[in-house]
PDB file of C-alpha atoms in Angstrom:
ATOM      1  CA  MET A 327      97.121  17.350  25.201  1.00  0.00           C
ATOM      2  CA  LYS A 328     100.011  16.065  26.073  1.00  0.00           C
ATOM      3  CA  SER A 329     100.152  12.314  26.041  1.00  0.00           C
ATOM      4  CA  VAL A 330     102.552   9.934  28.244  1.00  0.00           C
ATOM      5  CA  LEU A 331     103.134   6.228  27.529  1.00  0.00           C
ATOM      6  CA  PHE A 332     104.568   4.675  29.743  1.00  0.00           C
ATOM      7  CA  VAL A 333     106.692   1.198  29.567  1.00  0.00           C
ATOM      8  CA  CYS A 334     108.163  -2.152  32.072  1.00  0.00           C
ATOM      9  CA  THR A 335     108.403  -5.471  32.097  1.00  0.00           C
ATOM     10  CA  GLY A 336     104.919  -6.928  31.948  1.00  0.00           C
ATOM     11  CA  ASN A 337     102.837  -4.085  31.673  1.00  0.00           C
ATOM     12  CA  THR A 338     100.754  -5.738  34.980  1.00  0.00           C
ATOM     13  CA  CYS A 339     102.693  -3.563  38.074  1.00  0.00           C
ATOM     14  CA  ARG A 340     104.274  -0.097  37.455  1.00  0.00           C
ATOM     15  CA  SER A 341     103.700   1.594  33.916  1.00  0.00           C
ATOM     16  CA  PRO A 342      99.639   0.369  34.268  1.00  0.00           C
ATOM     17  CA  MET A 343     100.054   1.821  37.845  1.00  0.00           C
ATOM     18  CA  ALA A 344     102.053   5.316  36.429  1.00  0.00           C
ATOM     19  CA  ALA A 345      99.411   5.889  33.432  1.00  0.00           C
ATOM     20  CA  ALA A 346      96.507   5.664  35.939  1.00  0.00           C
ATOM     21  CA  LEU A 347      97.850   7.602  38.603  1.00  0.00           C
ATOM     22  CA  LEU A 348      99.427  10.591  35.795  1.00  0.00           C
ATOM     23  CA  LYS A 349      95.711  10.511  34.396  1.00  0.00           C
ATOM     24  CA  HIS A 350      94.258  11.351  37.790  1.00  0.00           C
ATOM     25  CA  TYR A 351      96.538  13.916  38.643  1.00  0.00           C
ATOM     26  CA  ALA A 352      96.146  15.806  35.718  1.00  0.00           C
ATOM     27  CA  GLN A 353      92.689  15.633  35.014  1.00  0.00           C
ATOM     28  CA  GLU A 354      92.176  16.639  39.123  1.00  0.00           C
ATOM     29  CA  ALA A 355      94.787  20.086  37.740  1.00  0.00           C
ATOM     30  CA  GLY A 356      92.811  20.070  34.820  1.00  0.00           C
ATOM     31  CA  ILE A 357      95.355  18.845  32.257  1.00  0.00           C
ATOM     32  CA  GLU A 358      94.329  17.238  29.114  1.00  0.00           C
ATOM     33  CA  VAL A 359      96.768  13.870  28.802  1.00  0.00           C
ATOM     34  CA  ARG A 360      96.268  11.260  27.339  1.00  0.00           C
ATOM     35  CA  THR A 361      98.327   7.939  29.082  1.00  0.00           C
ATOM     36  CA  ALA A 362      98.953   4.520  27.813  1.00  0.00           C
ATOM     37  CA  SER A 363     101.228   1.529  29.150  1.00  0.00           C
ATOM     38  CA  ALA A 364     103.048  -1.654  27.029  1.00  0.00           C
ATOM     39  CA  GLY A 365     105.621  -4.208  28.866  1.00  0.00           C
ATOM     40  CA  LEU A 366     108.992  -5.089  26.746  1.00  0.00           C
ATOM     41  CA  GLY A 367     108.427  -8.352  27.753  1.00  0.00           C
ATOM     42  CA  ALA A 368     104.702  -8.367  28.026  1.00  0.00           C
ATOM     43  CA  PHE A 369     101.870 -11.328  27.745  1.00  0.00           C
ATOM     44  CA  THR A 370      99.487  -9.057  25.651  1.00  0.00           C
ATOM     45  CA  GLY A 371      95.907  -9.440  27.737  1.00  0.00           C
ATOM     46  CA  ASP A 372      97.217 -10.214  31.293  1.00  0.00           C
ATOM     47  CA  SER A 373      95.333  -8.455  33.794  1.00  0.00           C
ATOM     48  CA  ALA A 374      97.002  -6.055  36.677  1.00  0.00           C
ATOM     49  CA  SER A 375      98.685  -7.822  39.055  1.00  0.00           C
ATOM     50  CA  GLU A 376      96.616  -8.695  42.379  1.00  0.00           C
ATOM     51  CA  HIS A 377      98.819  -6.066  44.092  1.00  0.00           C
ATOM     52  CA  ALA A 378      98.488  -3.469  42.010  1.00  0.00           C
ATOM     53  CA  LEU A 379      95.069  -3.803  41.765  1.00  0.00           C
ATOM     54  CA  LYS A 380      94.219  -3.469  45.239  1.00  0.00           C
ATOM     55  CA  ALA A 381      97.153  -1.001  45.603  1.00  0.00           C
ATOM     56  CA  MET A 382      94.981   1.658  43.123  1.00  0.00           C
ATOM     57  CA  SER A 383      92.010   1.062  44.922  1.00  0.00           C
ATOM     58  CA  GLU A 384      93.292   2.119  48.388  1.00  0.00           C
ATOM     59  CA  LEU A 385      93.464   5.859  46.032  1.00  0.00           C
ATOM     60  CA  GLY A 386      89.642   4.956  44.142  1.00  0.00           C
ATOM     61  CA  LEU A 387      91.709   4.397  41.236  1.00  0.00           C
ATOM     62  CA  ASP A 388      90.094   0.997  39.356  1.00  0.00           C
ATOM     63  CA  LEU A 389      92.687  -1.027  37.372  1.00  0.00           C
ATOM     64  CA  SER A 390      90.467  -3.929  36.542  1.00  0.00           C
ATOM     65  CA  GLY A 391      90.103  -3.061  32.880  1.00  0.00           C
ATOM     66  CA  HIS A 392      93.671  -2.999  32.046  1.00  0.00           C
ATOM     67  CA  ARG A 393      95.137  -5.173  29.676  1.00  0.00           C
ATOM     68  CA  SER A 394      98.625  -5.550  29.316  1.00  0.00           C
ATOM     69  CA  ARG A 395     100.481  -5.129  26.362  1.00  0.00           C
ATOM     70  CA  LYS A 396     103.537  -5.661  24.457  1.00  0.00           C
ATOM     71  CA  PHE A 397     105.660  -2.859  23.675  1.00  0.00           C
ATOM     72  CA  HIS A 398     105.928  -2.002  20.036  1.00  0.00           C
ATOM     73  CA  THR A 399     107.972   0.562  18.315  1.00  0.00           C
ATOM     74  CA  ALA A 400     104.630   2.281  16.077  1.00  0.00           C
ATOM     75  CA  LEU A 401     102.589   2.421  19.234  1.00  0.00           C
ATOM     76  CA  ALA A 402     106.199   4.920  21.077  1.00  0.00           C
ATOM     77  CA  GLU A 403     105.431   6.695  17.886  1.00  0.00           C
ATOM     78  CA  GLU A 404     101.871   7.943  19.059  1.00  0.00           C
ATOM     79  CA  PHE A 405     103.239   9.376  22.058  1.00  0.00           C
ATOM     80  CA  ASP A 406     105.186  12.451  23.017  1.00  0.00           C
ATOM     81  CA  LEU A 407     106.863  11.334  25.927  1.00  0.00           C
ATOM     82  CA  ILE A 408     107.881   7.639  26.773  1.00  0.00           C
ATOM     83  CA  LEU A 409     108.647   7.210  30.201  1.00  0.00           C
ATOM     84  CA  VAL A 410     110.333   3.707  31.503  1.00  0.00           C
ATOM     85  CA  MET A 411     110.962   2.580  35.580  1.00  0.00           C
ATOM     86  CA  THR A 412     114.668   1.135  34.794  1.00  0.00           C
ATOM     87  CA  GLU A 413     117.623   2.169  32.625  1.00  0.00           C
ATOM     88  CA  GLY A 414     117.806  -1.401  31.223  1.00  0.00           C
ATOM     89  CA  HIS A 415     114.435  -0.377  30.209  1.00  0.00           C
ATOM     90  CA  LYS A 416     115.654   2.650  28.363  1.00  0.00           C
ATOM     91  CA  ARG A 417     118.865   0.775  27.388  1.00  0.00           C
ATOM     92  CA  GLN A 418     116.405  -1.705  26.311  1.00  0.00           C
ATOM     93  CA  LEU A 419     114.151   0.610  24.508  1.00  0.00           C
ATOM     94  CA  LEU A 420     116.305   3.094  22.012  1.00  0.00           C
ATOM     95  CA  GLN A 421     118.417   0.057  21.491  1.00  0.00           C
ATOM     96  CA  ALA A 422     115.180  -1.155  18.993  1.00  0.00           C
ATOM     97  CA  ALA A 423     114.326   2.165  18.524  1.00  0.00           C
ATOM     98  CA  PRO A 424     117.243   5.177  18.784  1.00  0.00           C
ATOM     99  CA  GLU A 425     115.235   7.657  17.128  1.00  0.00           C
ATOM    100  CA  LEU A 426     112.770   7.374  20.257  1.00  0.00           C
ATOM    101  CA  ALA A 427     115.836   9.146  22.254  1.00  0.00           C
ATOM    102  CA  GLU A 428     114.851  12.873  22.373  1.00  0.00           C
ATOM    103  CA  LYS A 429     111.435  11.814  24.283  1.00  0.00           C
ATOM    104  CA  VAL A 430     112.373   8.600  26.381  1.00  0.00           C
ATOM    105  CA  PHE A 431     112.882   9.089  29.981  1.00  0.00           C
ATOM    106  CA  LEU A 432     113.105   7.120  33.951  1.00  0.00           C
ATOM    107  CA  VAL A 433     110.029   7.898  35.124  1.00  0.00           C
ATOM    108  CA  GLN A 434     112.440   9.476  38.031  1.00  0.00           C
ATOM    109  CA  GLU A 435     114.524  10.980  35.901  1.00  0.00           C
ATOM    110  CA  TYR A 436     111.868  12.792  34.002  1.00  0.00           C
ATOM    111  CA  SER A 437     109.957  14.101  37.856  1.00  0.00           C
ATOM    112  CA  ARG A 438     113.181  15.394  39.168  1.00  0.00           C
ATOM    113  CA  ALA A 439     114.257  17.249  36.062  1.00  0.00           C
ATOM    114  CA  ALA A 440     110.585  18.978  36.653  1.00  0.00           C
ATOM    115  CA  ARG A 441     111.913  19.819  40.314  1.00  0.00           C
ATOM    116  CA  TYR A 442     114.957  19.991  40.226  1.00  0.00           C
ATOM    117  CA  ARG A 443     116.134  21.368  37.127  1.00  0.00           C
ATOM    118  CA  GLU A 444     119.568  23.209  37.830  1.00  0.00           C
ATOM    119  CA  GLU A 445     120.397  20.320  39.894  1.00  0.00           C
ATOM    120  CA  LEU A 446     120.379  18.466  36.388  1.00  0.00           C
ATOM    121  CA  GLN A 447     122.118  21.212  35.560  1.00  0.00           C
ATOM    122  CA  ASN A 448     124.883  21.675  37.847  1.00  0.00           C
ATOM    123  CA  GLY A 449     126.113  18.017  36.484  1.00  0.00           C
ATOM    124  CA  LYS A 450     124.733  16.180  39.720  1.00  0.00           C
ATOM    125  CA  GLU A 451     122.668  12.713  37.723  1.00  0.00           C
ATOM    126  CA  LYS A 452     121.620  10.054  39.658  1.00  0.00           C
ATOM    127  CA  VAL A 453     119.817   6.661  38.430  1.00  0.00           C
ATOM    128  CA  TYR A 454     115.988   7.214  39.450  1.00  0.00           C
ATOM    129  CA  GLU A 455     114.357   3.645  38.628  1.00  0.00           C
ATOM    130  CA  ILE A 456     111.252   2.384  39.632  1.00  0.00           C
ATOM    131  CA  ALA A 457     111.826  -1.414  41.719  1.00  0.00           C
ATOM    132  CA  ASP A 458     109.687  -3.720  39.890  1.00  0.00           C
ATOM    133  CA  PRO A 459     106.938  -5.070  42.957  1.00  0.00           C
ATOM    134  CA  PHE A 460     105.951  -8.105  41.024  1.00  0.00           C
ATOM    135  CA  GLY A 461     105.590 -11.246  43.438  1.00  0.00           C
ATOM    136  CA  GLN A 462     106.485  -9.394  46.200  1.00  0.00           C
ATOM    137  CA  SER A 463     103.886  -8.055  49.453  1.00  0.00           C
ATOM    138  CA  LEU A 464     101.289  -5.252  49.163  1.00  0.00           C
ATOM    139  CA  ASP A 465     103.043  -3.362  51.536  1.00  0.00           C
ATOM    140  CA  VAL A 466     105.602  -2.983  48.790  1.00  0.00           C
ATOM    141  CA  TYR A 467     103.428  -2.653  45.805  1.00  0.00           C
ATOM    142  CA  ARG A 468     102.092   0.327  48.107  1.00  0.00           C
ATOM    143  CA  GLN A 469     105.922   2.280  48.365  1.00  0.00           C
ATOM    144  CA  VAL A 470     105.932   2.002  44.059  1.00  0.00           C
ATOM    145  CA  ARG A 471     102.544   3.277  44.344  1.00  0.00           C
ATOM    146  CA  ASP A 472     103.590   6.191  46.677  1.00  0.00           C
ATOM    147  CA  GLU A 473     107.132   6.719  44.618  1.00  0.00           C
ATOM    148  CA  LEU A 474     105.012   6.586  40.783  1.00  0.00           C
ATOM    149  CA  ALA A 475     102.166   8.821  42.626  1.00  0.00           C
ATOM    150  CA  GLN A 476     104.675  12.136  44.099  1.00  0.00           C
ATOM    151  CA  ALA A 477     106.925  11.458  40.513  1.00  0.00           C
ATOM    152  CA  VAL A 478     103.603  11.704  38.201  1.00  0.00           C
ATOM    153  CA  GLN A 479     102.282  14.883  40.761  1.00  0.00           C
ATOM    154  CA  ALA A 480     105.914  16.751  40.274  1.00  0.00           C
ATOM    155  CA  ILE A 481     105.193  16.043  36.333  1.00  0.00           C
ATOM    156  CA  ILE A 482     101.812  17.815  36.609  1.00  0.00           C
ATOM    157  CA  ALA A 483     103.061  20.941  39.264  1.00  0.00           C
ATOM    158  CA  ALA A 484     106.129  21.462  35.564  1.00  0.00           C
ATOM    159  CA  TRP A 485     103.334  21.177  33.506  1.00  0.00           C
ATOM    160  CA  GLN A 486     100.758  23.333  35.203  1.00  0.00           C
ATOM    161  CA  ARG A 487     104.054  26.385  35.244  1.00  0.00           C
ATOM    162  CA  GLU A 488     104.714  25.801  31.385  1.00  0.00           C
ATOM    163  CA  LYS A 489     100.721  26.049  30.810  1.00  0.00           C
ATOM    164  CA  GLY A 490     100.791  29.283  33.547  1.00  0.00           C
ATOM    165  CA  ASP A 491     104.209  30.084  31.298  1.00  0.00           C
ATOM    166  CA  ASN A 492     102.219  29.854  27.970  1.00  0.00           C
ATOM    167  CA  ALA A 493      98.953  31.510  29.434  1.00  0.00           C
TER     168      ALA A 493
END
């Protein structure tokens, strides 16, 4: 079973949405995955933001039970893959725990690698950050939700191809 930890800033918007989306699409694809989320600057026990709850409920996904937690190295060691939202998150995480370097990626970076391995091999490097919607409109949350949905669907598709190659 694959295990993925999503990390953002406050663990009330992007990372809980990403964890729920990956879990949902993996289940639809018949792939077992354990997901969790944490925030580099999170306060423990905060619920998902109002707009995150609304944006996800539009897809039939319920974040009402989510409670934020702060990222720590011991938590990260429990996961095969750690997906972050921004270069700043990646830098901060790797400064605190350089031993995690081989399993820390930007969500979009990992997603693009799953879809466009050749593009990355040809040296076309781009930054694929997920913008923080905190304090913005519901439409911005929907946009972030949709970016995350596309990214995790690409990851699922790559895992399905990998699963087929190993069958």
